[in-house]
Coordinates of C-alpha atoms in Angstrom, one line a residue:
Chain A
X186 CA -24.0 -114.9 70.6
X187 CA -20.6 -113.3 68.6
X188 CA -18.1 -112.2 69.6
X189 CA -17.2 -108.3 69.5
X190 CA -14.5 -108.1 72.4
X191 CA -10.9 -107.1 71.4
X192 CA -8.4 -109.2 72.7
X193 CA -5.4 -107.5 74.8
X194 CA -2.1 -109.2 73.8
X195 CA 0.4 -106.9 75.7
X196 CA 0.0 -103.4 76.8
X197 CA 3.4 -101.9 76.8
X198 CA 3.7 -98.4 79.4
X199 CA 5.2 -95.0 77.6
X200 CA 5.1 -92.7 80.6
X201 CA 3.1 -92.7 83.7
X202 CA 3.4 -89.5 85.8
X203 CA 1.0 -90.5 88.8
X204 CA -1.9 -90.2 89.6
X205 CA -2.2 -87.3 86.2
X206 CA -1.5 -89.7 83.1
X207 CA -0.7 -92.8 82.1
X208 CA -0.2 -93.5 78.6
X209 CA 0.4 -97.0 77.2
X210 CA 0.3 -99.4 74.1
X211 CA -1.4 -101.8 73.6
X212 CA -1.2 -105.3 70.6
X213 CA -5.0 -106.2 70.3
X214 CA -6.2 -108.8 68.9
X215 CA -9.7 -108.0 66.8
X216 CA -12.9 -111.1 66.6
X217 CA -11.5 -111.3 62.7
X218 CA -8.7 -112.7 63.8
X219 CA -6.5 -109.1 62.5
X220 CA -3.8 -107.9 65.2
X221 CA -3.1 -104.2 65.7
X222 CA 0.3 -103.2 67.3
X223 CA -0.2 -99.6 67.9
X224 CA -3.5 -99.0 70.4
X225 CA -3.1 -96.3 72.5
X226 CA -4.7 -96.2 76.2
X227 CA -4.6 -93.3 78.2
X228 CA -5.6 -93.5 82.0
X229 CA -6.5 -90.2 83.8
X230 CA -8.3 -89.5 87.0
X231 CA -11.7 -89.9 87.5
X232 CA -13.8 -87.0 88.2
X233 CA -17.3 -85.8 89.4
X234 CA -19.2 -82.8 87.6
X235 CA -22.7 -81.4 89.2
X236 CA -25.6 -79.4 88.0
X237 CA -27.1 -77.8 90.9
X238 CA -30.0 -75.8 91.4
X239 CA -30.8 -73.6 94.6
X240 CA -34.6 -73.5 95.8
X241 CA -35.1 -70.9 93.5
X242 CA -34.2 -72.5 90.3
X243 CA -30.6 -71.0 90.1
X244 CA -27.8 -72.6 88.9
X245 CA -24.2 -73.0 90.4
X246 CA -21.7 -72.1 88.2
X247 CA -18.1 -70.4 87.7
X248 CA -16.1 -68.0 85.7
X249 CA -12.8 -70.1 85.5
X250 CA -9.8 -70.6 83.2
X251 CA -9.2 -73.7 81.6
X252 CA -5.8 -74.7 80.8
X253 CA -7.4 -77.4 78.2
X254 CA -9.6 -74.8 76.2
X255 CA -6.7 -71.6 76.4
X256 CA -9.5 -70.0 78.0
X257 CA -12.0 -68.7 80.4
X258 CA -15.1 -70.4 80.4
X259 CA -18.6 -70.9 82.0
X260 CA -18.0 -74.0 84.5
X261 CA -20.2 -76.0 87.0
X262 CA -18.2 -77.2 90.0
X263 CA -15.8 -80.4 89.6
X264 CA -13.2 -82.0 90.7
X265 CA -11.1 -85.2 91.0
X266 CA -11.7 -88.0 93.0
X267 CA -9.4 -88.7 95.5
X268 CA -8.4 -92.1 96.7
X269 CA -11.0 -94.5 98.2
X270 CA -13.6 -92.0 97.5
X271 CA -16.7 -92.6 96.0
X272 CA -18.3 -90.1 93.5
X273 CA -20.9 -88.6 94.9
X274 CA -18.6 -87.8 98.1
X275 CA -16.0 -86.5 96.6
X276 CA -19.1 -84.4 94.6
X277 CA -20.0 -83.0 97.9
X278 CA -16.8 -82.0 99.3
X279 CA -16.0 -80.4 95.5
X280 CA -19.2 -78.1 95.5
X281 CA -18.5 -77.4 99.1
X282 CA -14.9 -76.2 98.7
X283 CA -15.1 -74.7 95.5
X284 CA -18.4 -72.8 95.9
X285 CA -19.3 -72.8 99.5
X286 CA -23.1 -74.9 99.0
X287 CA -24.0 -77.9 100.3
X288 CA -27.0 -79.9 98.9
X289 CA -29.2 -82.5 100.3
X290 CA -31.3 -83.9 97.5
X291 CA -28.6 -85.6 94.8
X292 CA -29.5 -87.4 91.7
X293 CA -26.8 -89.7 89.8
X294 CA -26.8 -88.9 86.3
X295 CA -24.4 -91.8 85.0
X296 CA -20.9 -92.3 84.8
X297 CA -19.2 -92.1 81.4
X298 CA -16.0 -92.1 79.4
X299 CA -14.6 -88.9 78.2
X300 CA -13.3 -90.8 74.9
X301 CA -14.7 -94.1 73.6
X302 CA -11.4 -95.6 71.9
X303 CA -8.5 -94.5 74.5
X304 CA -10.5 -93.9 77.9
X305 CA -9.4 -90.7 79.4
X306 CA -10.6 -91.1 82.9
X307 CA -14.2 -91.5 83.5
X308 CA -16.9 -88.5 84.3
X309 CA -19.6 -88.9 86.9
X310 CA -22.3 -86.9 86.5
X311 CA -24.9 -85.4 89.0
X312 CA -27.8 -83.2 89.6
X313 CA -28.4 -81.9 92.6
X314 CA -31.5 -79.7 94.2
X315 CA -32.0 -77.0 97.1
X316 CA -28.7 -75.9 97.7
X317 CA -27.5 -73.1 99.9
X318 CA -24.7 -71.4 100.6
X319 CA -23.1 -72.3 104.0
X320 CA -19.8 -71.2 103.6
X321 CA -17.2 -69.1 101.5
X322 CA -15.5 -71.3 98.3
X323 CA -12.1 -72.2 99.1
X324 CA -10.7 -74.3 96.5
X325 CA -7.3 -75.3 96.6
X326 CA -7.4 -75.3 92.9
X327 CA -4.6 -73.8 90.5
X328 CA -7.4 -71.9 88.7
X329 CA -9.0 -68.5 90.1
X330 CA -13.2 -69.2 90.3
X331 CA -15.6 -66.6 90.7
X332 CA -18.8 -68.6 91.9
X333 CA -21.9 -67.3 89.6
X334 CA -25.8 -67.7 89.6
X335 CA -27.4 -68.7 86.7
X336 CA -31.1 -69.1 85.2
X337 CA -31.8 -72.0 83.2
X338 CA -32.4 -69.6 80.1
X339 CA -29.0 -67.7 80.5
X340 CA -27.1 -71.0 81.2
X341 CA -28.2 -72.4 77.6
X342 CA -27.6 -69.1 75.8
X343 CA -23.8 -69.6 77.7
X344 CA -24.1 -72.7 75.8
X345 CA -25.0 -71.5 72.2
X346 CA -22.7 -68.8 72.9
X347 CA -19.6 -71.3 72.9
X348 CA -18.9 -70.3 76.7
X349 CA -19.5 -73.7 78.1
X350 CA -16.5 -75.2 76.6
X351 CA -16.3 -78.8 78.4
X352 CA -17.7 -81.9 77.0
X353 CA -18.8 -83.4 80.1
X354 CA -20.2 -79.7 81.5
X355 CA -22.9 -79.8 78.6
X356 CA -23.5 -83.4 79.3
X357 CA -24.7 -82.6 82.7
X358 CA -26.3 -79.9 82.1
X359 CA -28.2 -81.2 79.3
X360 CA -29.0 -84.5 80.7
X361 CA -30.2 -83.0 84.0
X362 CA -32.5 -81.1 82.4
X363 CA -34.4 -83.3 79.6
X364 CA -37.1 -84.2 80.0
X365 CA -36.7 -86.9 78.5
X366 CA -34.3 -88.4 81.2
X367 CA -34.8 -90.1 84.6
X368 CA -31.8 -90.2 86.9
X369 CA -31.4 -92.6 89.8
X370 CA -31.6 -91.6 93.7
Chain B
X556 CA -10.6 -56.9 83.9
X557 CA -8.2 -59.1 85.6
X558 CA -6.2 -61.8 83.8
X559 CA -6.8 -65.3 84.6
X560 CA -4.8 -66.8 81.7
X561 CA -1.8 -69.2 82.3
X562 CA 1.4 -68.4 80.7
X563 CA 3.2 -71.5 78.7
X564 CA 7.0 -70.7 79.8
X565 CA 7.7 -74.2 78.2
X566 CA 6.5 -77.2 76.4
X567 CA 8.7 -80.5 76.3
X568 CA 7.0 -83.3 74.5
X569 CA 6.7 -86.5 75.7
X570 CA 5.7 -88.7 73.1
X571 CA 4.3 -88.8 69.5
X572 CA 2.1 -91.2 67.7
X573 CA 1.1 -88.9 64.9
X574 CA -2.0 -88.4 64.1
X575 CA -3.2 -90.5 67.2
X576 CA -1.2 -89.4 70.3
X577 CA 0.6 -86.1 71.3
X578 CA 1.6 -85.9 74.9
X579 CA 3.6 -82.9 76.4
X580 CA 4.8 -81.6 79.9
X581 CA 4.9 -77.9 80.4
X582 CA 5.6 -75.4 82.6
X583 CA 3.2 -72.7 83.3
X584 CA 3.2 -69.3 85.4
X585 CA -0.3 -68.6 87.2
X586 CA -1.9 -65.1 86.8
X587 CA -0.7 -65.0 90.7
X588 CA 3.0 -65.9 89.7
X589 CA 3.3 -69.6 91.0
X590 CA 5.0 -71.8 88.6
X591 CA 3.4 -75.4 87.8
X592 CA 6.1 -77.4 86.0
X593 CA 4.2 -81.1 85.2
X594 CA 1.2 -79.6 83.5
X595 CA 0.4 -81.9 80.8
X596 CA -1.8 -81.6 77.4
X597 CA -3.0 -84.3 75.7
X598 CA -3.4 -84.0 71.7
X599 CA -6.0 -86.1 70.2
X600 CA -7.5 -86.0 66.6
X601 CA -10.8 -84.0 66.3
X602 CA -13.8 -85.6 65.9
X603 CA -17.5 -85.4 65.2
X604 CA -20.6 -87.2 66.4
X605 CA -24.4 -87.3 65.2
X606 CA -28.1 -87.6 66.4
X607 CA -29.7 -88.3 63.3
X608 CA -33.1 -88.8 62.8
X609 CA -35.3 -90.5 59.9
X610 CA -38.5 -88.7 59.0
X611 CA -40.3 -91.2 61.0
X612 CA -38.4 -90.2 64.3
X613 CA -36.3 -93.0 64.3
X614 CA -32.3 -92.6 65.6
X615 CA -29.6 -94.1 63.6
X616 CA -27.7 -96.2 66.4
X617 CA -25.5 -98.9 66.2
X618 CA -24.4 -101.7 68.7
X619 CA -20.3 -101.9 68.9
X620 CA -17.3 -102.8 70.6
X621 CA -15.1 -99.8 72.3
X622 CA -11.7 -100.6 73.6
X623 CA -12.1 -96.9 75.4
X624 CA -14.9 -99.0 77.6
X625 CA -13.8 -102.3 77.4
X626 CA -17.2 -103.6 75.6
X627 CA -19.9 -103.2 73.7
X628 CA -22.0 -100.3 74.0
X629 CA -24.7 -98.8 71.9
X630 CA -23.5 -95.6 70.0
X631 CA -24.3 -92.8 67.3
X632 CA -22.6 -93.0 64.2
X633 CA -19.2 -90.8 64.4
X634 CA -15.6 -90.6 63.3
X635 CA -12.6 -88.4 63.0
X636 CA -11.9 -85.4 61.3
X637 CA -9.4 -86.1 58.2
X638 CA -6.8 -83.6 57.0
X639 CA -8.5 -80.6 55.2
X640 CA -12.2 -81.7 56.3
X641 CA -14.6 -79.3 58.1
X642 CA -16.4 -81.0 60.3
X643 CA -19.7 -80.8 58.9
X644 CA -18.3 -82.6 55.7
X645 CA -16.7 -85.5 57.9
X646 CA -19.7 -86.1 59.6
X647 CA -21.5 -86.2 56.7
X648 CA -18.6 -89.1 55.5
X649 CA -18.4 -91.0 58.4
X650 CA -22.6 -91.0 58.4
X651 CA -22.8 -92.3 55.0
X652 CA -20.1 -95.1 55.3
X653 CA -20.8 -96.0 59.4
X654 CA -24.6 -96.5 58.6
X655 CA -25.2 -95.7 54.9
X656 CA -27.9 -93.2 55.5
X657 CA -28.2 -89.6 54.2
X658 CA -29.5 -86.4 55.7
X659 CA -30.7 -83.1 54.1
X660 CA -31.1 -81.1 57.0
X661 CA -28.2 -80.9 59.9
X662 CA -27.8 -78.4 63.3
X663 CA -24.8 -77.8 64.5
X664 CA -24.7 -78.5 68.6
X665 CA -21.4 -76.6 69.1
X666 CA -17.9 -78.0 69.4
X667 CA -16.3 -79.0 73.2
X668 CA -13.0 -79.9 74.6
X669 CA -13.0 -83.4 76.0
X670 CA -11.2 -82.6 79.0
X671 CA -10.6 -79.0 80.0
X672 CA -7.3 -79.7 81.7
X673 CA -5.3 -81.8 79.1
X674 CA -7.5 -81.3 75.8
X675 CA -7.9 -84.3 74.3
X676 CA -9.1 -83.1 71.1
X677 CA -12.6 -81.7 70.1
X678 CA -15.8 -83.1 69.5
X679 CA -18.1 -81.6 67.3
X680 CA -21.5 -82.2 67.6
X681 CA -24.3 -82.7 65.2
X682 CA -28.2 -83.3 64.9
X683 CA -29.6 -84.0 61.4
X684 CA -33.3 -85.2 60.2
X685 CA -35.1 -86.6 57.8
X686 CA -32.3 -89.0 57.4
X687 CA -32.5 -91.8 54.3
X688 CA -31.1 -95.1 54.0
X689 CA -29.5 -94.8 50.5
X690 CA -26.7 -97.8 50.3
X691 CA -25.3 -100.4 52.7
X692 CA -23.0 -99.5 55.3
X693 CA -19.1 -100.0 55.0
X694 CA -17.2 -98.2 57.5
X695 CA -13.9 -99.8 57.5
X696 CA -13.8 -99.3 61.5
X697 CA -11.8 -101.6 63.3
X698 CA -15.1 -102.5 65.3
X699 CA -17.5 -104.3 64.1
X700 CA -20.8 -102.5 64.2
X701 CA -24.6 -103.4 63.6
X702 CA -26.9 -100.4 62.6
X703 CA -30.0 -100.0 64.8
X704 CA -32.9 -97.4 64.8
X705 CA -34.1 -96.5 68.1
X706 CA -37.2 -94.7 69.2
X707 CA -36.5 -91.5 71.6
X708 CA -38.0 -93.8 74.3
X709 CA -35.6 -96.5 73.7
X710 CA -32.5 -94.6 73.3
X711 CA -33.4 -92.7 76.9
X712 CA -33.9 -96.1 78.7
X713 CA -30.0 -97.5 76.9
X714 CA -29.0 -94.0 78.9
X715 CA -30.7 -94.5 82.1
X716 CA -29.4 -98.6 81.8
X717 CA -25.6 -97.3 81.0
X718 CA -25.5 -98.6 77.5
X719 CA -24.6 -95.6 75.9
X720 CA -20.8 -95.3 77.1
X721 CA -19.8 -92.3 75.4
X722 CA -19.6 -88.8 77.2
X723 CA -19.8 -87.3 73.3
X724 CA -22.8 -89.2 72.6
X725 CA -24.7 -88.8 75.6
X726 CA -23.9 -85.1 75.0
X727 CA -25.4 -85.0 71.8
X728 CA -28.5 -86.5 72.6
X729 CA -29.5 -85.3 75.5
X730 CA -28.4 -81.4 73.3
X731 CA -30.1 -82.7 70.2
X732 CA -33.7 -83.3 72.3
X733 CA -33.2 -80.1 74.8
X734 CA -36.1 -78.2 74.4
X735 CA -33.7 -75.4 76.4
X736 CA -31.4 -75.8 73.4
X737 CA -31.2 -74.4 70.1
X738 CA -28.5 -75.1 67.7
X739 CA -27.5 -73.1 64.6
X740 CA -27.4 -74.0 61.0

């Protein structure tokens, strides 16, 4: 079978303000034998994203500024994962504290990198079912929320309106509901 | 209507790798007057990705290294965004050389911000049919890259398997086959 791996010679760090972003350098070594001195690699958090749907169909969302888009934007509840977590905890403690549901039937959607060459963290992605409200959000996070109910229809016209601005927000929304997709329990 | 933006009181850059890298700190003021000073953005190139199909139904994948991932992962053809290029050109590029096929007919599936707390870029998203095979491919990618059509089928069961890697991609394919989702010419 060939060989397609590139080969690490030395990763050299630039700056690492933890646990936000690491940012190194890395000589690689390609199968054709070329050598590349300047590959970057940037290491940030990983984080947990969920589309969630009450009993009725409607979906958990947010009004929020984003720092990263200059904006406010249509959001679904995420967060960082915190040390020794595992995703789909630190999922459930995110929707809890930022919107106030808890959820009992929860669907991994896959885990994936936010940008192929340098890494960036990776996203996990979920879907979860009958939520409820058991509490009021209280988020900790630097952003104001406003916690917003959504139909299916007016969450994709949000999307074709440009209001969903985050790469991995679409992703969940869009693999949770194809039909095409299966997610695993 | 209240004001949720942040307000950049400064911006100290880190490091520069032009075009690859940007990384800055700043310090921002909160609508509710807290001061963050270690905020950091991330500046990466812009860059487009596409579900193309032939007039058969078949997706134009290939099999390829990422460095991003640390292996090989199937993906859809993509690429960056050079100087002076709208996107819809570049992706029309990068399609041509990555894969050597040709499309007449191309959706735009919107443009989103890798991570909505640093940036990292843009991807812009595409779906294009009745794509043509009209030379060999010759990308001139640092990865070395095997072209591959895919039924719908197929290309769900690499998702649901965690072949496909890529946030972007699994974005634009699970957009691209969204019966929810309509995109604009």
């Amino acid at each position: 079978m060939r060989n397609t791996s590139w080969h690490v010679l030395s990763t050299r760090l630039i700056y690492a303000a933890k646990p936000w972003v690491e940012l190194s350098v890395q000589t690689v070594r390609l199968p054709d034998g070329r050598v590349v001195d300047d590959y970057h690699q940037i290491r940030l958090p990983e984080y947990c994203v969920v589309y969630a749907e009450t009993a009725k169909g409607q979906i958990i969302a947010a009004r929020q500024y984003r720092h990263g888009v200059r904006g406010e934007c249509i959001t679904l509840p995420a967060g960082l994962i915190e040390e020794g977590e595992r995703p789909l905890e630190a999922m459930q403690r995110e929707l809890l504290e930022e919107t106030g549901y808890t959820a009992d039937d929860w669907i991994s959607l896959g885990s994936y990198v936010p940008h192929s060459n340098y890494g960036c963290g990776k996203a996990h992605l979920f879907s979860a079912r009958n939520a409820c409200k058991v509490k009021e959000p209280c988020s900790g996070d630097l952003e104001e929320s406003e916690v917003l109910l959504f139909t299916r229809d007016e969450l994709f016209q949000a999307i074709m309106e440009g209001r969903i601005a985050s790469l991995n927000m679409i992703a969940a929304v869009s693999l949770a509901t194809n039909p095409n997709f299966r997610g695993s329990e």
